[in-house]
mmCIF file of C-alpha atoms in Angstrom:
data_model
loop_
_atom_site.group_PDB
_atom_site.id
_atom_site.type_symbol
_atom_site.label_atom_id
_atom_site.label_comp_id
_atom_site.label_asym_id
_atom_site.label_seq_id
_atom_site.Cartn_x
_atom_site.Cartn_y
_atom_site.Cartn_z
ATOM 1 C CA UNK A 213 0.000 0.000 0.000
ATOM 2 C CA UNK A 214 3.042 2.197 0.037
ATOM 3 C CA UNK A 215 4.332 2.783 -3.503
ATOM 4 C CA UNK A 216 7.236 5.054 -2.639
ATOM 5 C CA UNK A 217 9.995 2.465 -3.099
ATOM 6 C CA UNK A 218 8.584 1.631 -6.490
ATOM 7 C CA UNK A 219 8.142 5.296 -7.352
ATOM 8 C CA UNK A 220 11.875 5.817 -6.860
ATOM 9 C CA UNK A 221 12.635 3.497 -9.761
ATOM 10 C CA UNK A 222 10.389 5.365 -12.184
ATOM 11 C CA UNK A 223 10.372 8.854 -10.659
ATOM 12 C CA UNK A 224 12.104 10.536 -13.574
ATOM 13 C CA UNK A 225 9.658 9.150 -16.128
ATOM 14 C CA UNK A 226 6.570 9.943 -14.132
ATOM 15 C CA UNK A 227 7.709 13.438 -13.190
ATOM 16 C CA UNK A 228 8.451 14.385 -16.768
ATOM 17 C CA UNK A 229 5.162 12.955 -17.986
ATOM 18 C CA UNK A 230 3.200 14.601 -15.199
ATOM 19 C CA UNK A 231 4.720 17.989 -15.929
ATOM 20 C CA UNK A 232 4.446 17.722 -19.673
ATOM 21 C CA UNK A 233 0.857 16.661 -20.143
ATOM 22 C CA UNK A 234 -2.450 17.568 -18.627
ATOM 23 C CA UNK A 235 -4.216 14.705 -16.885
ATOM 24 C CA UNK A 236 -6.757 12.805 -18.898
ATOM 25 C CA UNK A 237 -10.367 13.428 -18.054
ATOM 26 C CA UNK A 238 -11.990 10.573 -16.169
ATOM 27 C CA UNK A 239 -13.874 8.154 -18.385
ATOM 28 C CA UNK A 240 -17.440 7.108 -17.547
ATOM 29 C CA UNK A 241 -17.646 5.260 -14.280
ATOM 30 C CA UNK A 242 -19.628 2.347 -15.730
ATOM 31 C CA UNK A 243 -21.252 1.198 -18.902
ATOM 32 C CA UNK A 244 -24.428 2.562 -20.401
ATOM 33 C CA UNK A 245 -26.578 1.287 -17.548
ATOM 34 C CA UNK A 246 -25.631 4.394 -15.569
ATOM 35 C CA UNK A 247 -25.995 6.887 -18.416
ATOM 36 C CA UNK A 248 -29.612 7.495 -17.409
ATOM 37 C CA UNK A 249 -28.468 8.584 -13.947
ATOM 38 C CA UNK A 250 -26.157 11.164 -15.491
ATOM 39 C CA UNK A 251 -28.951 12.452 -17.715
ATOM 40 C CA UNK A 252 -31.336 12.904 -14.812
ATOM 41 C CA UNK A 253 -28.640 14.600 -12.737
ATOM 42 C CA UNK A 254 -28.161 17.203 -15.458
ATOM 43 C CA UNK A 255 -31.717 18.425 -14.941
ATOM 44 C CA UNK A 256 -31.463 19.130 -11.232
ATOM 45 C CA UNK A 257 -29.209 21.114 -8.938
ATOM 46 C CA UNK A 258 -26.184 19.245 -7.561
ATOM 47 C CA UNK A 259 -26.891 17.575 -4.246
ATOM 48 C CA UNK A 260 -23.334 18.208 -3.015
ATOM 49 C CA UNK A 261 -21.305 21.338 -3.527
ATOM 50 C CA UNK A 262 -17.970 20.819 -1.771
ATOM 51 C CA UNK A 263 -16.312 17.417 -1.857
ATOM 52 C CA UNK A 264 -13.042 16.457 -0.128
ATOM 53 C CA UNK A 265 -11.353 13.075 -0.643
ATOM 54 C CA UNK A 266 -9.001 11.714 2.026
ATOM 55 C CA UNK A 267 -7.015 8.504 2.070
ATOM 56 C CA UNK A 268 -4.048 6.362 1.133
ATOM 57 C CA UNK A 269 -2.802 4.776 -2.096
ATOM 58 C CA UNK A 270 -5.945 2.674 -2.631
ATOM 59 C CA UNK A 271 -7.978 5.894 -2.728
ATOM 60 C CA UNK A 272 -5.353 7.764 -4.740
ATOM 61 C CA UNK A 273 -5.387 4.702 -7.057
ATOM 62 C CA UNK A 274 -1.659 5.228 -7.417
ATOM 63 C CA UNK A 275 -0.026 4.881 -10.802
ATOM 64 C CA UNK A 276 3.291 5.310 -12.583
ATOM 65 C CA UNK A 277 1.804 6.805 -15.738
ATOM 66 C CA UNK A 278 -1.153 9.143 -15.778
ATOM 67 C CA UNK A 279 -0.184 10.895 -12.537
ATOM 68 C CA UNK A 280 -2.298 13.950 -11.790
ATOM 69 C CA UNK A 281 -0.563 16.519 -9.586
ATOM 70 C CA UNK A 282 -3.411 19.033 -9.647
ATOM 71 C CA UNK A 283 -4.356 18.409 -6.015
ATOM 72 C CA UNK A 284 -1.293 16.773 -4.441
ATOM 73 C CA UNK A 285 2.460 16.439 -5.160
ATOM 74 C CA UNK A 286 3.757 14.099 -7.841
ATOM 75 C CA UNK A 287 5.068 11.794 -5.109
ATOM 76 C CA UNK A 288 1.521 11.039 -3.961
ATOM 77 C CA UNK A 289 1.064 9.347 -7.361
ATOM 78 C CA UNK A 290 -2.642 10.169 -7.661
ATOM 79 C CA UNK A 291 -4.016 8.809 -10.908
ATOM 80 C CA UNK A 292 -6.087 10.994 -13.176
ATOM 81 C CA UNK A 293 -8.798 8.309 -13.053
ATOM 82 C CA UNK A 294 -8.990 7.653 -9.306
ATOM 83 C CA UNK A 295 -12.418 7.213 -7.781
ATOM 84 C CA UNK A 296 -12.538 10.621 -6.060
ATOM 85 C CA UNK A 297 -12.040 12.379 -9.410
ATOM 86 C CA UNK A 298 -14.651 10.203 -11.077
ATOM 87 C CA UNK A 299 -17.139 10.827 -8.258
ATOM 88 C CA UNK A 300 -16.510 14.592 -8.338
ATOM 89 C CA UNK A 301 -17.040 14.695 -12.095
ATOM 90 C CA UNK A 302 -20.258 12.672 -11.936
ATOM 91 C CA UNK A 303 -21.699 14.737 -9.074
ATOM 92 C CA UNK A 304 -20.763 18.037 -10.708
ATOM 93 C CA UNK A 305 -19.554 19.565 -7.439
ATOM 94 C CA UNK A 306 -18.507 23.209 -7.495
ATOM 95 C CA UNK A 307 -15.497 22.642 -5.227
ATOM 96 C CA UNK A 308 -13.352 19.512 -5.119
ATOM 97 C CA UNK A 309 -10.123 18.790 -3.245
ATOM 98 C CA UNK A 310 -8.322 15.455 -3.485
ATOM 99 C CA UNK A 311 -5.887 14.952 -0.596
ATOM 100 C CA UNK A 312 -5.289 11.226 -1.152
ATOM 101 C CA UNK A 313 -1.647 10.134 -1.140
ATOM 102 C CA UNK A 314 0.303 6.916 -1.462
ATOM 103 C CA UNK A 315 1.733 5.737 1.855
ATOM 104 C CA UNK A 316 -0.635 7.798 3.994
ATOM 105 C CA UNK A 317 -1.639 6.705 7.480
ATOM 106 C CA UNK A 318 -4.114 8.218 9.904
ATOM 107 C CA UNK A 319 -1.226 10.371 11.208
ATOM 108 C CA UNK A 320 -1.141 12.219 7.878
ATOM 109 C CA UNK A 321 -4.671 13.446 8.404
ATOM 110 C CA UNK A 322 -3.285 16.073 10.802
ATOM 111 C CA UNK A 323 0.401 16.197 9.816
ATOM 112 C CA UNK A 324 2.158 16.888 6.507
ATOM 113 C CA UNK A 325 3.506 13.914 4.557
ATOM 114 C CA UNK A 326 6.934 14.205 2.962
ATOM 115 C CA UNK A 327 6.711 12.001 -0.093
ATOM 116 C CA UNK A 328 10.473 12.080 -0.472
ATOM 117 C CA UNK A 329 12.956 12.641 -3.200
ATOM 118 C CA UNK A 330 14.102 10.400 -6.006
ATOM 119 C CA UNK A 331 16.872 10.920 -8.542
ATOM 120 C CA UNK A 332 17.430 14.403 -7.101
ATOM 121 C CA UNK A 333 13.895 15.351 -8.078
ATOM 122 C CA UNK A 334 11.752 16.658 -5.265
ATOM 123 C CA UNK A 335 8.511 14.731 -4.989
ATOM 124 C CA UNK A 336 7.032 17.303 -2.628
ATOM 125 C CA UNK A 337 5.171 17.494 0.655
ATOM 126 C CA UNK A 338 1.472 16.766 0.908
ATOM 127 C CA UNK A 339 -0.070 19.089 3.508
ATOM 128 C CA UNK A 340 -2.065 17.552 6.324
ATOM 129 C CA UNK A 341 -5.079 16.036 4.597
ATOM 130 C CA UNK A 342 -7.492 17.641 7.051
ATOM 131 C CA UNK A 343 -6.295 21.038 5.796
ATOM 132 C CA UNK A 344 -8.630 20.572 2.822
ATOM 133 C CA UNK A 345 -11.708 20.354 5.057
ATOM 134 C CA UNK A 346 -13.814 23.451 5.752
ATOM 135 C CA UNK A 347 -17.039 24.159 7.661
ATOM 136 C CA UNK A 348 -18.870 24.196 4.304
ATOM 137 C CA UNK A 349 -17.581 20.820 3.097
ATOM 138 C CA UNK A 350 -20.675 18.682 2.575
ATOM 139 C CA UNK A 351 -19.190 15.422 1.254
ATOM 140 C CA UNK A 352 -16.112 13.532 2.452
ATOM 141 C CA UNK A 353 -14.802 10.138 1.378
ATOM 142 C CA UNK A 354 -12.017 8.535 3.390
ATOM 143 C CA UNK A 355 -10.118 5.349 2.635
ATOM 144 C CA UNK A 356 -7.468 4.739 5.272
ATOM 145 C CA UNK A 357 -6.272 2.068 7.679
ATOM 146 C CA UNK A 358 -4.252 -0.425 5.649
ATOM 147 C CA UNK A 359 -0.938 1.264 6.368
ATOM 148 C CA UNK A 360 -1.837 1.707 10.036
ATOM 149 C CA UNK A 361 -2.376 -2.045 10.285
ATOM 150 C CA UNK A 362 0.939 -2.707 8.509
ATOM 151 C CA UNK A 363 -0.476 -4.546 5.517
ATOM 152 C CA UNK A 364 2.095 -3.176 3.074
ATOM 153 C CA UNK A 365 4.925 -4.634 5.147
ATOM 154 C CA UNK A 366 3.218 -8.010 5.184
ATOM 155 C CA UNK A 367 2.843 -8.091 1.403
ATOM 156 C CA UNK A 368 6.507 -7.278 0.811
ATOM 157 C CA UNK A 369 7.662 -9.550 3.613
ATOM 158 C CA UNK A 370 5.752 -12.555 2.279
ATOM 159 C CA UNK A 371 7.252 -12.522 -1.210
ATOM 160 C CA UNK A 372 8.981 -15.877 -1.545
ATOM 161 C CA UNK A 373 11.055 -17.003 -4.571
ATOM 162 C CA UNK A 374 11.278 -20.576 -3.256
ATOM 163 C CA UNK A 375 8.325 -22.986 -3.177
ATOM 164 C CA UNK A 376 7.362 -25.104 -0.203
ATOM 165 C CA UNK A 377 8.941 -27.072 1.399
ATOM 166 C CA UNK A 378 12.134 -25.210 0.486
ATOM 167 C CA UNK A 379 10.646 -22.112 2.090
ATOM 168 C CA UNK A 380 8.416 -21.848 5.115
ATOM 169 C CA UNK A 381 5.213 -19.798 5.316
ATOM 170 C CA UNK A 382 5.645 -16.175 6.293
ATOM 171 C CA UNK A 383 2.460 -16.180 8.351
ATOM 172 C CA UNK A 384 4.253 -18.086 11.116
ATOM 173 C CA UNK A 385 6.089 -14.840 11.882
ATOM 174 C CA UNK A 386 2.750 -13.329 12.850
ATOM 175 C CA UNK A 387 1.648 -16.207 15.065
ATOM 176 C CA UNK A 388 1.996 -16.032 18.824
ATOM 177 C CA UNK A 389 1.519 -19.272 20.794
ATOM 178 C CA UNK A 390 -1.695 -19.085 22.778
ATOM 179 C CA UNK A 391 -2.455 -15.607 21.478
ATOM 180 C CA UNK A 392 -4.252 -13.931 18.595
ATOM 181 C CA UNK A 393 -2.604 -13.536 15.222
ATOM 182 C CA UNK A 394 -0.322 -10.482 15.359
ATOM 183 C CA UNK A 395 -1.856 -9.027 12.186
ATOM 184 C CA UNK A 396 -5.309 -9.398 13.705
ATOM 185 C CA UNK A 397 -4.084 -7.505 16.745
ATOM 186 C CA UNK A 398 -2.684 -4.709 14.587
ATOM 187 C CA UNK A 399 -5.949 -4.426 12.678
ATOM 188 C CA UNK A 400 -7.958 -4.257 15.897
ATOM 189 C CA UNK A 401 -5.572 -1.659 17.338
ATOM 190 C CA UNK A 402 -6.057 0.583 14.282
ATOM 191 C CA UNK A 403 -9.795 0.926 14.906
ATOM 192 C CA UNK A 404 -9.437 3.705 17.477
ATOM 193 C CA UNK A 405 -7.351 5.677 14.974
ATOM 194 C CA UNK A 406 -10.070 5.342 12.348
ATOM 195 C CA UNK A 407 -12.789 6.511 14.739
ATOM 196 C CA UNK A 408 -10.463 9.373 15.709
ATOM 197 C CA UNK A 409 -10.210 10.357 12.048
ATOM 198 C CA UNK A 410 -13.996 10.367 11.728
ATOM 199 C CA UNK A 411 -14.323 12.499 14.836
ATOM 200 C CA UNK A 412 -11.828 14.960 13.352
ATOM 201 C CA UNK A 413 -13.780 15.156 10.110
ATOM 202 C CA UNK A 414 -17.053 15.844 11.927
ATOM 203 C CA UNK A 415 -15.392 18.571 14.008
ATOM 204 C CA UNK A 416 -14.058 20.376 10.948
ATOM 205 C CA UNK A 417 -17.002 19.746 8.623
ATOM 206 C CA UNK A 418 -20.034 19.239 10.868
ATOM 207 C CA UNK A 419 -22.576 19.162 8.034
ATOM 208 C CA UNK A 420 -20.734 16.729 5.778
ATOM 209 C CA UNK A 421 -21.919 13.332 4.643
ATOM 210 C CA UNK A 422 -18.943 11.109 5.467
ATOM 211 C CA UNK A 423 -18.264 7.844 3.635
ATOM 212 C CA UNK A 424 -15.694 5.266 4.742
ATOM 213 C CA UNK A 425 -14.503 3.381 1.647
ATOM 214 C CA UNK A 426 -13.057 -0.088 2.229
ATOM 215 C CA UNK A 427 -10.468 -2.115 0.276
ATOM 216 C CA UNK A 428 -11.196 -4.165 -2.829
ATOM 217 C CA UNK A 429 -11.044 -7.969 -2.729
ATOM 218 C CA UNK A 430 -7.518 -7.950 -4.090
ATOM 219 C CA UNK A 431 -6.700 -11.358 -2.571
ATOM 220 C CA UNK A 432 -8.950 -14.403 -2.337
ATOM 221 C CA UNK A 433 -9.418 -16.288 0.922
ATOM 222 C CA UNK A 434 -9.646 -19.763 -0.643
ATOM 223 C CA UNK A 435 -6.762 -20.025 -3.126
ATOM 224 C CA UNK A 436 -3.422 -18.673 -4.215
ATOM 225 C CA UNK A 437 -1.573 -18.848 -7.537
ATOM 226 C CA UNK A 438 2.062 -19.517 -6.752
ATOM 227 C CA UNK A 439 4.434 -18.941 -8.531
ATOM 228 C CA UNK A 440 2.545 -16.424 -10.706
ATOM 229 C CA UNK A 441 2.124 -14.426 -7.528
ATOM 230 C CA UNK A 442 5.305 -15.295 -5.599
ATOM 231 C CA UNK A 443 3.626 -15.736 -2.227
ATOM 232 C CA UNK A 444 2.979 -19.256 -0.973
ATOM 233 C CA UNK A 445 -0.682 -20.176 -1.416
ATOM 234 C CA UNK A 446 -1.256 -20.646 2.327
ATOM 235 C CA UNK A 447 0.262 -17.229 2.988
ATOM 236 C CA UNK A 448 -1.817 -15.537 0.301
ATOM 237 C CA UNK A 449 -5.080 -16.991 1.605
ATOM 238 C CA UNK A 450 -4.060 -16.021 5.146
ATOM 239 C CA UNK A 451 -3.453 -12.481 3.927
ATOM 240 C CA UNK A 452 -6.812 -12.496 2.135
ATOM 241 C CA UNK A 453 -8.493 -13.332 5.428
ATOM 242 C CA UNK A 454 -6.698 -10.432 7.128
ATOM 243 C CA UNK A 455 -7.831 -8.071 4.352
ATOM 244 C CA UNK A 456 -11.416 -9.166 4.934
ATOM 245 C CA UNK A 457 -10.870 -8.634 8.654
ATOM 246 C CA UNK A 458 -9.577 -5.111 7.987
ATOM 247 C CA UNK A 459 -12.736 -4.263 6.065
ATOM 248 C CA UNK A 460 -14.924 -5.593 8.883
ATOM 249 C CA UNK A 461 -13.036 -3.330 11.282
ATOM 250 C CA UNK A 462 -13.611 -0.341 8.990
ATOM 251 C CA UNK A 463 -17.339 -1.113 8.827
ATOM 252 C CA UNK A 464 -17.502 -1.217 12.613
ATOM 253 C CA UNK A 465 -15.522 2.022 12.944
ATOM 254 C CA UNK A 466 -17.825 3.744 10.436
ATOM 255 C CA UNK A 467 -20.900 2.693 12.418
ATOM 256 C CA UNK A 468 -19.405 3.962 15.667
ATOM 257 C CA UNK A 469 -18.022 7.122 14.091
ATOM 258 C CA UNK A 470 -21.201 8.436 12.479
ATOM 259 C CA UNK A 471 -20.186 7.627 8.903
ATOM 260 C CA UNK A 472 -21.632 5.556 6.095
ATOM 261 C CA UNK A 473 -19.733 2.483 4.976
ATOM 262 C CA UNK A 474 -19.027 1.822 1.291
ATOM 263 C CA UNK A 475 -18.513 -1.883 0.609
ATOM 264 C CA UNK A 476 -16.325 -2.180 -2.496
ATOM 265 C CA UNK A 477 -15.123 -5.623 -1.375
ATOM 266 C CA UNK A 478 -18.223 -7.691 -2.054
ATOM 267 C CA UNK A 479 -18.694 -6.462 -5.613
ATOM 268 C CA UNK A 480 -15.040 -7.036 -6.453
ATOM 269 C CA UNK A 481 -14.910 -10.724 -5.502
ATOM 270 C CA UNK A 482 -13.523 -12.723 -8.391
ATOM 271 C CA UNK A 483 -11.311 -9.874 -9.596
ATOM 272 C CA UNK A 484 -8.251 -10.543 -7.426
ATOM 273 C CA UNK A 485 -4.550 -10.558 -8.288
ATOM 274 C CA UNK A 486 -4.642 -14.201 -9.417
ATOM 275 C CA UNK A 487 -7.072 -13.465 -12.255
ATOM 276 C CA UNK A 488 -6.225 -12.779 -15.882
ATOM 277 C CA UNK A 489 -5.203 -9.283 -16.955
ATOM 278 C CA UNK A 490 -8.626 -8.456 -18.380
ATOM 279 C CA UNK A 491 -10.408 -9.679 -15.236
ATOM 280 C CA UNK A 492 -8.365 -8.523 -12.253
ATOM 281 C CA UNK A 493 -9.062 -5.162 -10.650
ATOM 282 C CA UNK A 494 -5.976 -5.245 -8.452
ATOM 283 C CA UNK A 495 -2.559 -5.792 -10.006
ATOM 284 C CA UNK A 496 -0.223 -8.592 -8.917
ATOM 285 C CA UNK A 497 3.539 -8.447 -8.665
ATOM 286 C CA UNK A 498 4.300 -8.189 -12.370
ATOM 287 C CA UNK A 499 4.533 -4.403 -12.612
ATOM 288 C CA UNK A 500 2.637 -4.189 -15.911
ATOM 289 C CA UNK A 501 -1.044 -3.557 -16.423
ATOM 290 C CA UNK A 502 -3.394 -3.626 -19.379
ATOM 291 C CA UNK A 503 -5.880 -1.353 -17.565
ATOM 292 C CA UNK A 504 -4.475 1.107 -18.556
ATOM 293 C CA UNK A 505 -1.590 -0.350 -20.563
ATOM 294 C CA UNK A 506 1.826 0.339 -19.068
ATOM 295 C CA UNK A 507 3.783 0.127 -15.808
ATOM 296 C CA UNK A 508 1.675 -0.612 -12.739
ATOM 297 C CA UNK A 509 2.109 -0.342 -8.993
ATOM 298 C CA UNK A 510 1.936 -3.914 -7.644
ATOM 299 C CA UNK A 511 -0.920 -4.823 -5.290
ATOM 300 C CA UNK A 512 -2.939 -1.707 -6.041
ATOM 301 C CA UNK A 513 -6.159 -1.089 -7.963
ATOM 302 C CA UNK A 514 -5.935 -0.633 -11.718
ATOM 303 C CA UNK A 515 -8.322 1.455 -13.784
ATOM 304 C CA UNK A 516 -11.029 -1.223 -13.622
ATOM 305 C CA UNK A 517 -10.724 -1.263 -9.829
ATOM 306 C CA UNK A 518 -10.993 2.513 -9.681
ATOM 307 C CA UNK A 519 -14.107 2.397 -11.848
ATOM 308 C CA UNK A 520 -15.706 -0.099 -9.459
ATOM 309 C CA UNK A 521 -14.791 2.024 -6.443
ATOM 310 C CA UNK A 522 -16.367 5.085 -8.068
ATOM 311 C CA UNK A 523 -19.519 3.219 -9.092
ATOM 312 C CA UNK A 524 -19.944 1.822 -5.575
ATOM 313 C CA UNK A 525 -19.519 5.229 -3.937
ATOM 314 C CA UNK A 526 -22.028 6.758 -6.352
ATOM 315 C CA UNK A 527 -24.489 3.953 -5.711
ATOM 316 C CA UNK A 528 -24.231 4.600 -1.963
ATOM 317 C CA UNK A 529 -25.040 8.245 -2.667
ATOM 318 C CA UNK A 530 -27.937 7.291 -4.936
ATOM 319 C CA UNK A 531 -26.276 8.956 -7.919
#
């Protein structure tokens, strides 16, 4: 969930492309079945007027190509097609601010995030994400929590070039005899930070509709695909269960924190990293995507995933 190490490798390319070309306009969120909604919306006043998007790389829908630095530094790697931009375009809001940034945790809601330097090129500092909120903000989406729970470290730490039995499962490192799984403990511990984020949003934007957006079903809970994804099958299914557990925690935090929960997970089942290129909505560890074609950030949503996120948010809003 933290693309910054990968961004270092391609920072020169992405920076030059981002500075040289305007970001592409978001394509339609779905197929023609939602065209009627857009037509009806054109004949009435917008329901929301000021939309702020908060979150980490799965909300920024980070990319190597197609980076949009209109709202955040290049190092945040926001894609021009991420779900906040698609939602803002469909709703026709008068004011839109996208604070989402790769590598963000709940701490970056109230503190600036230095997205580092690569190849002597400054990637910038993303101001505290809450700085975009105002008393007149009436819509907020927030997708955060994966980095707080340490999921990105687990993904990288479980990569295994050797098959079993030459290599042991990485999940044993997270097991404690007679105790809960360490990852489960970290997920549970992150809940208070999520509810704290929601409290902070309500304080700054008391009239806003607040949506907590969960994580796509990027990993299945019943199968792996080693060696295509170089994580042992038992480790990948274990991780898939933790991802599902993370989303359950987010749903609970949303209910306690006075927010609405957006379930992108259920509708994305069957589109995980083990699927074919034209079917998966989350990329695997081969850093190439066909949606859109080109370099991809491993274990992050592609354009199809972003489209599903946007459609699910809009459905929750009745738009």
